[in-house]
XYZ file of C-alpha atoms in Angstrom:
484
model
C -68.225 -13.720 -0.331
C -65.233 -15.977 -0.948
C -62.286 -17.301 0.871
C -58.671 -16.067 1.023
C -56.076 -18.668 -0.338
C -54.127 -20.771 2.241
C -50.851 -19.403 1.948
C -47.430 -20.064 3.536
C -47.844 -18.643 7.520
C -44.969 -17.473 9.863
C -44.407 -15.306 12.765
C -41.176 -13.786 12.068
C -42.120 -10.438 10.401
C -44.587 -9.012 7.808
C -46.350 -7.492 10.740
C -49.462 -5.603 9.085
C -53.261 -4.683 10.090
C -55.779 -6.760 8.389
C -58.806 -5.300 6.905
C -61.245 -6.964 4.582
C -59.352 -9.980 4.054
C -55.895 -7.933 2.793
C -53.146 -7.434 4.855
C -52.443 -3.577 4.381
C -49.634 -1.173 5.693
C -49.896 2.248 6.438
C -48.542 6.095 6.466
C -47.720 5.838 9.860
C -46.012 3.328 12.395
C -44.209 2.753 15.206
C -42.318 0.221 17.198
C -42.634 -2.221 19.965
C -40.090 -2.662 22.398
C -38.465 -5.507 23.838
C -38.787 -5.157 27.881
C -36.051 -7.463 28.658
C -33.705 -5.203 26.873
C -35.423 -2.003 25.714
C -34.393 -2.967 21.841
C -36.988 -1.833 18.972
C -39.138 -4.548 17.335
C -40.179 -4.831 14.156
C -42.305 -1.633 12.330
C -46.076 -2.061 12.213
C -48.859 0.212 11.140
C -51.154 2.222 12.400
C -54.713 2.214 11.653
C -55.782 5.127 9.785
C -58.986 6.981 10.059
C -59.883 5.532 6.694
C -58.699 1.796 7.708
C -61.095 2.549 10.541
C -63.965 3.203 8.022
C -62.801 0.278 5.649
C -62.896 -2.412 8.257
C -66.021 -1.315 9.388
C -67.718 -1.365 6.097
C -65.991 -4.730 5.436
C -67.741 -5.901 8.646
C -71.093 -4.700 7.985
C -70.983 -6.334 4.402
C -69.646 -10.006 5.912
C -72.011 -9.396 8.810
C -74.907 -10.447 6.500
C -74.046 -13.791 5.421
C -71.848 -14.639 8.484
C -74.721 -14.339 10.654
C -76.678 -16.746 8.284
C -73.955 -19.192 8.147
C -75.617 -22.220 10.299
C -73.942 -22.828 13.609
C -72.361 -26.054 12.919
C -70.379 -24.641 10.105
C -69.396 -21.559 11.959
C -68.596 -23.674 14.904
C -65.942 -25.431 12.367
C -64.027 -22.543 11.138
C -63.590 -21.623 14.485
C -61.679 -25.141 15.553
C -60.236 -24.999 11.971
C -58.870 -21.582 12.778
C -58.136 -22.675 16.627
C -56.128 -26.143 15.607
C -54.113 -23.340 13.404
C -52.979 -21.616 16.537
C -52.297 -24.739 18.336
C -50.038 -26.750 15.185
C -47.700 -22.785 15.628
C -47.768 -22.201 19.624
C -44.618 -22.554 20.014
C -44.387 -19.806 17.521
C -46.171 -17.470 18.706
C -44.839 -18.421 22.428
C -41.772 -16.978 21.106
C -43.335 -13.973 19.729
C -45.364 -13.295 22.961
C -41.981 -13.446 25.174
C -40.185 -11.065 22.431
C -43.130 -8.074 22.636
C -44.444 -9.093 26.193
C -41.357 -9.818 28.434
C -43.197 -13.245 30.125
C -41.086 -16.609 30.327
C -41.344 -18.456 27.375
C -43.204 -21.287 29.778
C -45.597 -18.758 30.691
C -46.106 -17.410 27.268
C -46.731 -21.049 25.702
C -49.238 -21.634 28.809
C -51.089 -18.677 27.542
C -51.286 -19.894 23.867
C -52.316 -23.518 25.798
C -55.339 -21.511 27.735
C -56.690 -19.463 24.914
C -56.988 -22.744 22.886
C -58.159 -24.382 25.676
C -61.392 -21.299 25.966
C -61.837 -20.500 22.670
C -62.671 -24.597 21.867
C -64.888 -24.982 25.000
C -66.665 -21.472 23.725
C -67.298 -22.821 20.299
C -69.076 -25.879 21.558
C -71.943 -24.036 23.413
C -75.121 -24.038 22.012
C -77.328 -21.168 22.871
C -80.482 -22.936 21.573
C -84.149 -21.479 20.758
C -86.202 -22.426 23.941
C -89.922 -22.276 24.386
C -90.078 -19.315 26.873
C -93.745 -19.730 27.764
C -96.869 -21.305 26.552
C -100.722 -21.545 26.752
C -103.750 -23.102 24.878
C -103.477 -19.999 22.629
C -99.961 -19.562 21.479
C -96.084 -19.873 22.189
C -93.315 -17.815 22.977
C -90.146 -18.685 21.654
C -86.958 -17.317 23.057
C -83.606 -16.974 20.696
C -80.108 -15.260 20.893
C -79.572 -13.754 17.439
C -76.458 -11.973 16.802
C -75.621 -8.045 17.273
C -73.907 -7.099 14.379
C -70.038 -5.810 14.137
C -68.151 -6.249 17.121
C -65.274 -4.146 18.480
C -62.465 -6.338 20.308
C -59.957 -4.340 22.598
C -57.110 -6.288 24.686
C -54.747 -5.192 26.972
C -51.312 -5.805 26.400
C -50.530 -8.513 29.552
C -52.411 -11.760 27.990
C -53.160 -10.661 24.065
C -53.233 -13.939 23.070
C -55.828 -15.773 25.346
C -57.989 -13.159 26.247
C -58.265 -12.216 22.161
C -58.722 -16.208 21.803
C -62.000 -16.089 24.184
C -63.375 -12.973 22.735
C -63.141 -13.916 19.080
C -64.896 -17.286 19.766
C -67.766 -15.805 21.914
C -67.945 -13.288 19.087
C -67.671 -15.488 16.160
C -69.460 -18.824 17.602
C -72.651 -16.341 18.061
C -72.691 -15.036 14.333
C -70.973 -11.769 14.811
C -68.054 -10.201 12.841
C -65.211 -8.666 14.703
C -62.543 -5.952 14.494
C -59.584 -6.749 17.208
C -57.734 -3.917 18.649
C -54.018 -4.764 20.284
C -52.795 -3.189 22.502
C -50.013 -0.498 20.989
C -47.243 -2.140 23.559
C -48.413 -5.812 22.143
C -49.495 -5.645 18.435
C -47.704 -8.755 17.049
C -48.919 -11.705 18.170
C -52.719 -10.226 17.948
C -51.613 -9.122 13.746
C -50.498 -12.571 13.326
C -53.537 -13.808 14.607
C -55.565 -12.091 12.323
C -53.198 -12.544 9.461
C -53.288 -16.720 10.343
C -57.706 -16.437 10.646
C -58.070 -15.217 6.961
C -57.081 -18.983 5.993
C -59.831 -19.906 7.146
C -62.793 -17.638 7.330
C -64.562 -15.016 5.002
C -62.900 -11.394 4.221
C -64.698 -9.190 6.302
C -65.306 -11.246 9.438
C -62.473 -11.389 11.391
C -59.970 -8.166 11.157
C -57.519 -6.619 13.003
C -56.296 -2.476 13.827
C -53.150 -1.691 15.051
C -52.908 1.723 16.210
C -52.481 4.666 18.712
C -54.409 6.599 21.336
C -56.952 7.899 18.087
C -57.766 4.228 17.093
C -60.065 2.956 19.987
C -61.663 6.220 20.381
C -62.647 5.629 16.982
C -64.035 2.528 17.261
C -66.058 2.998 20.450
C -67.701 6.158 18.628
C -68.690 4.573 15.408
C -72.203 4.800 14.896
C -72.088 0.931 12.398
C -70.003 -0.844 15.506
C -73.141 -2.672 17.639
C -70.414 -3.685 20.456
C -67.156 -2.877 22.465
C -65.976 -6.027 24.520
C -62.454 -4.435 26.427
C -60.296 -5.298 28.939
C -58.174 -2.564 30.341
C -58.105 -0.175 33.499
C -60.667 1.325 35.222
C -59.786 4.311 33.915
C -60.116 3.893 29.846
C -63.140 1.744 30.782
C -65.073 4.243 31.648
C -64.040 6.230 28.985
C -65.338 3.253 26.654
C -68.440 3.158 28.710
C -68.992 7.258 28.123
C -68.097 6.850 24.506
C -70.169 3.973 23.141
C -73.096 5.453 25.379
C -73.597 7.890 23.260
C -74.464 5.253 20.466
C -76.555 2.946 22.820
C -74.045 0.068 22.294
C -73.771 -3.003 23.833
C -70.548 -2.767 26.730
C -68.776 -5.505 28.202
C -65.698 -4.396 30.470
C -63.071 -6.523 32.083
C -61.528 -4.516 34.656
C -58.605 -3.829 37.725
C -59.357 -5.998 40.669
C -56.922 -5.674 43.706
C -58.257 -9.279 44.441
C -57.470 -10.531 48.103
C -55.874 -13.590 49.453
C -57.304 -14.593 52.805
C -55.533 -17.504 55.045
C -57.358 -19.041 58.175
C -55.526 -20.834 61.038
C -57.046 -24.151 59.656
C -54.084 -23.605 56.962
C -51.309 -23.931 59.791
C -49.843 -27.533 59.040
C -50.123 -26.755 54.915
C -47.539 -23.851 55.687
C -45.610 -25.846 57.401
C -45.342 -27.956 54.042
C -45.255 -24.670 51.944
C -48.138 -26.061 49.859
C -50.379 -22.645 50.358
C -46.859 -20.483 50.534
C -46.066 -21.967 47.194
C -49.575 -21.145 45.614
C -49.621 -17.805 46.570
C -46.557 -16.821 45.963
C -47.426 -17.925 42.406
C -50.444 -15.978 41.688
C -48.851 -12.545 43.319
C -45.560 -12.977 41.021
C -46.771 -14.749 38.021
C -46.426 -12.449 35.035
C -44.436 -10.539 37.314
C -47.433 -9.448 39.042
C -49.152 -8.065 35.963
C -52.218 -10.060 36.365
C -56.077 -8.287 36.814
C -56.664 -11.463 38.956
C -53.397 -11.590 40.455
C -53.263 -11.759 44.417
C -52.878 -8.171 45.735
C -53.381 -8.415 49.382
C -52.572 -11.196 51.590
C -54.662 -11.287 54.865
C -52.890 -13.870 57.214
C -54.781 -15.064 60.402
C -52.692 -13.914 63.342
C -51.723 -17.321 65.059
C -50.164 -17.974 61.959
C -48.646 -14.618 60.240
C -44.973 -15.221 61.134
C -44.979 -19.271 59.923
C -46.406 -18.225 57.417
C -44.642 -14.948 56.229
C -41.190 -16.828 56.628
C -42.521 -19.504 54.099
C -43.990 -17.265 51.575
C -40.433 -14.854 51.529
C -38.203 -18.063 51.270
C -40.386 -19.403 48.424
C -40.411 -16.055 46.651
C -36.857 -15.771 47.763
C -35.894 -19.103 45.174
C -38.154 -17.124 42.032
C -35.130 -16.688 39.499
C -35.617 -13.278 37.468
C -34.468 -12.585 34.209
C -35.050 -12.705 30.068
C -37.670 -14.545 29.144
C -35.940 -17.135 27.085
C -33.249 -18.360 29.426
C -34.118 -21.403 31.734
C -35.699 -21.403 34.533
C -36.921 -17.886 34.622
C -40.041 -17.169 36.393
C -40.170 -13.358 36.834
C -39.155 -11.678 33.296
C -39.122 -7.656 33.318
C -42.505 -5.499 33.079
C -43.876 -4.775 29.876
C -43.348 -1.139 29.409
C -41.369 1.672 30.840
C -44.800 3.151 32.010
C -45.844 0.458 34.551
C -42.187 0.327 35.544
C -42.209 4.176 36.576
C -45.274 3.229 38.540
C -43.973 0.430 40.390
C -40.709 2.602 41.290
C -43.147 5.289 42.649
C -44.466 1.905 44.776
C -41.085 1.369 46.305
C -40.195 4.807 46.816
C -43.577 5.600 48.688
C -42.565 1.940 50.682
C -39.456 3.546 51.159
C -40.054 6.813 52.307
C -42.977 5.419 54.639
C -40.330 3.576 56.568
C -42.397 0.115 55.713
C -40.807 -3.164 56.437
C -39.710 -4.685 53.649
C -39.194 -8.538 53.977
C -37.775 -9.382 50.797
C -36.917 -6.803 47.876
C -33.576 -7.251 47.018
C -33.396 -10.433 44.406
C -30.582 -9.745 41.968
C -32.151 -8.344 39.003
C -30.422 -8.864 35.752
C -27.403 -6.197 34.575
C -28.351 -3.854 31.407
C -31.312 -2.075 30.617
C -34.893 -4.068 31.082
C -38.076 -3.434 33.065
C -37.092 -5.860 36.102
C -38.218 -5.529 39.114
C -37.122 -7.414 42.313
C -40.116 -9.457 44.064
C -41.167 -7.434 47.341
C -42.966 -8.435 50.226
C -43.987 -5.951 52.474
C -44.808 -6.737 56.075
C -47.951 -5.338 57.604
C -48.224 -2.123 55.669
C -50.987 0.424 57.065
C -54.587 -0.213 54.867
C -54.671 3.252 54.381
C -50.976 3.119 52.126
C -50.972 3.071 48.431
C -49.911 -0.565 48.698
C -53.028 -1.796 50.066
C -55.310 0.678 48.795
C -53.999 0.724 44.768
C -53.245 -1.818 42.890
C -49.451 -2.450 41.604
C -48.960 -3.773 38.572
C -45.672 -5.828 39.234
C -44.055 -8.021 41.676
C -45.016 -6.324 44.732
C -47.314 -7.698 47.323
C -48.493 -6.739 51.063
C -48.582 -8.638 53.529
C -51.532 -8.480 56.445
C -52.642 -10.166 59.707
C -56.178 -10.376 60.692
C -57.893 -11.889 63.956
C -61.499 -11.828 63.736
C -63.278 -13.216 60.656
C -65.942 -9.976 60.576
C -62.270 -7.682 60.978
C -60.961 -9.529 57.573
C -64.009 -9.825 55.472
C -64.797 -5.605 56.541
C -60.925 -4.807 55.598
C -61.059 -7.362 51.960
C -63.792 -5.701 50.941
C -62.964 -2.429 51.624
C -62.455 -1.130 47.928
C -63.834 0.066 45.146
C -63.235 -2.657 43.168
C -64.448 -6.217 43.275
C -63.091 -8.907 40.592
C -61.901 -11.662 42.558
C -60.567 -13.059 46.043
C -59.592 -16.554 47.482
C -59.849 -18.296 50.794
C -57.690 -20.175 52.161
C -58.659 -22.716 54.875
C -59.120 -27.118 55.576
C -62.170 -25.605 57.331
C -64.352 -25.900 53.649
C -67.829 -24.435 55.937
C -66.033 -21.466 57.376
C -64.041 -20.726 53.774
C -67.611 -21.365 52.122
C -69.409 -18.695 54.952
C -66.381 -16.049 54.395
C -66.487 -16.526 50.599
C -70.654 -15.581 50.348
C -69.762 -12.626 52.248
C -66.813 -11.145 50.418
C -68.098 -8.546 47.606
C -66.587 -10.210 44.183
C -67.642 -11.659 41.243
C -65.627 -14.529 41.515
C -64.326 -16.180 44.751
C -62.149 -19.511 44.905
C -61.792 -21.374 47.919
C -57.967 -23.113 48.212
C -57.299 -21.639 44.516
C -57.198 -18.447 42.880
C -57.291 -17.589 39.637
C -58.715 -20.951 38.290
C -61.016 -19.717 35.531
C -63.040 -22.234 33.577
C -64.246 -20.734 30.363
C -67.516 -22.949 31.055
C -68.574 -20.340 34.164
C -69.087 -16.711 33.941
C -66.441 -13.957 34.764
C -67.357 -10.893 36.124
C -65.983 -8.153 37.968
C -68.475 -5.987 40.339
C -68.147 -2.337 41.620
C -65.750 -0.968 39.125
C -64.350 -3.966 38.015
C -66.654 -4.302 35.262
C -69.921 -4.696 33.854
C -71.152 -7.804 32.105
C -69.556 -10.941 31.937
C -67.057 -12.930 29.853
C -66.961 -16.864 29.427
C -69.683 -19.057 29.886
C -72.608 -19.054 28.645
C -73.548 -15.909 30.292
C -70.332 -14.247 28.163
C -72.160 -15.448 24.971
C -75.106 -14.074 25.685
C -73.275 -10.456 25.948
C -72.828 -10.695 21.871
C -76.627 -11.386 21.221
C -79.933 -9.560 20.963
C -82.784 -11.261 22.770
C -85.692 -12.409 20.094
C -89.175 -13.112 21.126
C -91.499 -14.563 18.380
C -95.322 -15.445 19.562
C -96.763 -18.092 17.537
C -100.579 -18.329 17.574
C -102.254 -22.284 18.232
């Protein structure tokens, strides 16, 4: 198995899938578009049911000696391949604001973050452990790799949340075939296109494609894993697909996570501080965020201080492209989401719901924008509250008893994440144990440490990314007894 050649990297075009350490075009294509302005991006490929096969035959082959490699070495052409990324952020910053419509701040804090994981991933050890012992023998315990792994991102964070996957993957002795989204191939191409610098043809490869290519993937009978993050919807699909090949499943799903303020909070809104946060997490991305505040549950005392901060913050958010200064809210990715959130506002709309604030100037011409909108005490039996919107638009709830919030927060079907927000640590603590999510923050949200386990409950997932816990996911569990 040998090495590709270093050779001369950019992000500026030459957009093509990689399979078995050659970059290779294809019949068929299609385009990306530009969301700030609806204009057609670059041609790339899509995956063939043959490129399909190839990749996964070039995975199976570097599967063998990849997963004999020792740990240490893999370990370094995973920081070789990760310093790569960091010495051309900025690069692919600008790529990720061109296909994915986020500020180009936001886009080079993604490109910081999935550095950031995919380093902290590739320094866990998953060592052999004695699992038991007597006078007459041993057990030891071991994580030993699964084989060829199918990668599938969405298309709102391609670049870290490919970043953590490949390094779980990799670090544990697996090969990998990433799958971009067909809204955000370029960045996740170039990725793969940069990696061959630096490890073995065959290990690390990347399909572009449509609608057939994932179905293809989760249904091969030589792929041992499918590690996605998507809706609800094409996860179960995944789920029903790779079942009927016993594979391993990990699925990073919706959430309609919940922000819950006590009355504790009331001389932090006075300062904004909590206003400010919040406001953050329900408009970062433009809202586009599985972990992104959905709800806002306000304690009662407090609702209208409160609400009047929040919608004055929000008020200031400046929306527009993504490479002009100072822009916080860019446009939505693609003209799908965008028809849903319209069918949002309409529904607000014809509901008669109180809209606080809706009516930011968005930018003249023909991108995805959509204003930030806060909606004031919506029923919790309206589409706001009980779907998720994937953009800008957040409602806003009062609550009086503690048992009343926790009952309403955790009335769903879905269970990702939530916050509290409170000075009163014990009750935030007590309300936190009792709200049904795999993750709860108490005065943060969103603060993911690839060090602790992600995981979504209900039907916001199954199995867990980061941590060691996510590495785990891409292993086989080995027993050996050894006799005294």
């Amino acid at each position: 198995m040998g090495f590709i050649k270093k050779t001369q990297f950019n992000t500026e075009g030459g957009f093509l899938n990689i399979i078995n350490g050659e970059r290779r075009s294809g019949l068929r294509k299609h385009n990306g578009i530009n969301p700030s302005n609806l204009e057609l991006l670059p041609d790339v490929p899509i995956a063939s049911s043959q490129d399909v096969e190839d990749a996964v035959s070039g995975a199976r082959a570097a599967f063998k000696e990849w997963s004999e490699f020792a740990v240490e070495r893999r370990k370094g052409l995973i920081n070789q391949f990760i310093d790569a990324l960091e010495a051309y952020a900025d690069q692919f910053a600008c790529l990720l604001t061109l296909e994915q419509g986020k500020p180009f701040s936001q886009a080079q804090g993604e490109i910081k973050t999935g550095v950031f994981r995919a380093r902290e991933l590739a320094s866990m050890e998953l060592s052999e452990v004695v699992a038991n012992e007597d006078d007459r023998r041993k057990a030891l315990l071991s994580y030993v790799p699964l084989g060829v792994c199918a990668l599938i991102v969405p298309w709102n964070f391609p670049v870290s949340l490919s970043a953590q996957k490949l390094a779980s993957a990799l670090v544990t002795g697996n090969t990998v075939i990433l799958k971009p989204s067909p809204f955000t191939p370029y960045c996740c191409l170039k990725l793969g296109e940069l990696a061959q610098q630096f490890f073995p043809p065959g290990v690390f490869q990347v399909l572009n494609g449509d609608d057939e290519v994932g179905p293809r993937l989760t249904a091969h009978p030589d792929i041992d894993k499918i590690s996605f993050t998507g809706s609800i919807a094409t996860g179960k699909m995944v789920m029903q697909s790779a079942s009927r090949t016993l594979k391993r499943v990990t699925l990073e799903l919706q959430g309609r996570s919940s922000a819950t303020f006590c009355s504790r909070n009331l001389v932090l809104v006075a300062r904004l501080t909590r206003s400010i946060q919040v406001a953050t997490m329900s408009f970062v991305n433009s809202g586009q965020v599985c972990i992104g505040v959905k709800r806002i549950y306000v304690q009662e005392s407090i609702y209208d201080k409160f609400l009047a901060a929040f919608a004055e913050y929000a008020k200031s958010l400046k929306i527009g492209d993504g490479f002009e200064d100072g822009v916080f809210l860019g446009p939505l990715q693609n003209k799908q989401q965008f028809q849903i959130a319209q069918k949002f506002l309409s529904d607000v709309e014809l509901q008669n719901l109180k809209v606080v604030l809706g009516d930011t100037p968005t930018p003249a011409g023909s991108g995805l924008y959509v204003s930030p909108t806060i909606v004031d005490r919506p029923p919790d039996t309206s589409e706001l509250v009980t779907e998720e919107p994937f953009a800008p638009i957040v409602p806003l709830l009062s609550w009086k008893t503690e048992d009343e919030v926790i009952s309403r927060a955790n009335n769903t079907k879905t269970g990702l994440g939530g916050s509290i927000w409170s000075k009163d640590i014990a009750t935030a603590t007590r309300i936190a144990r009792r709200l049904q999510t795999g993750t709860t923050w108490i005065n943060e949200h969103a603060a993911l440490d690839p060090r602790v386990p992600f995981a979504g409950i209900r039907e916001s997932g199954y199995g867990a990314e980061l941590g060691i816990e996510g590495l785990k996911g891409f292993c086989n569990i080995k027993v050996i007894f050894v006799p005294k």
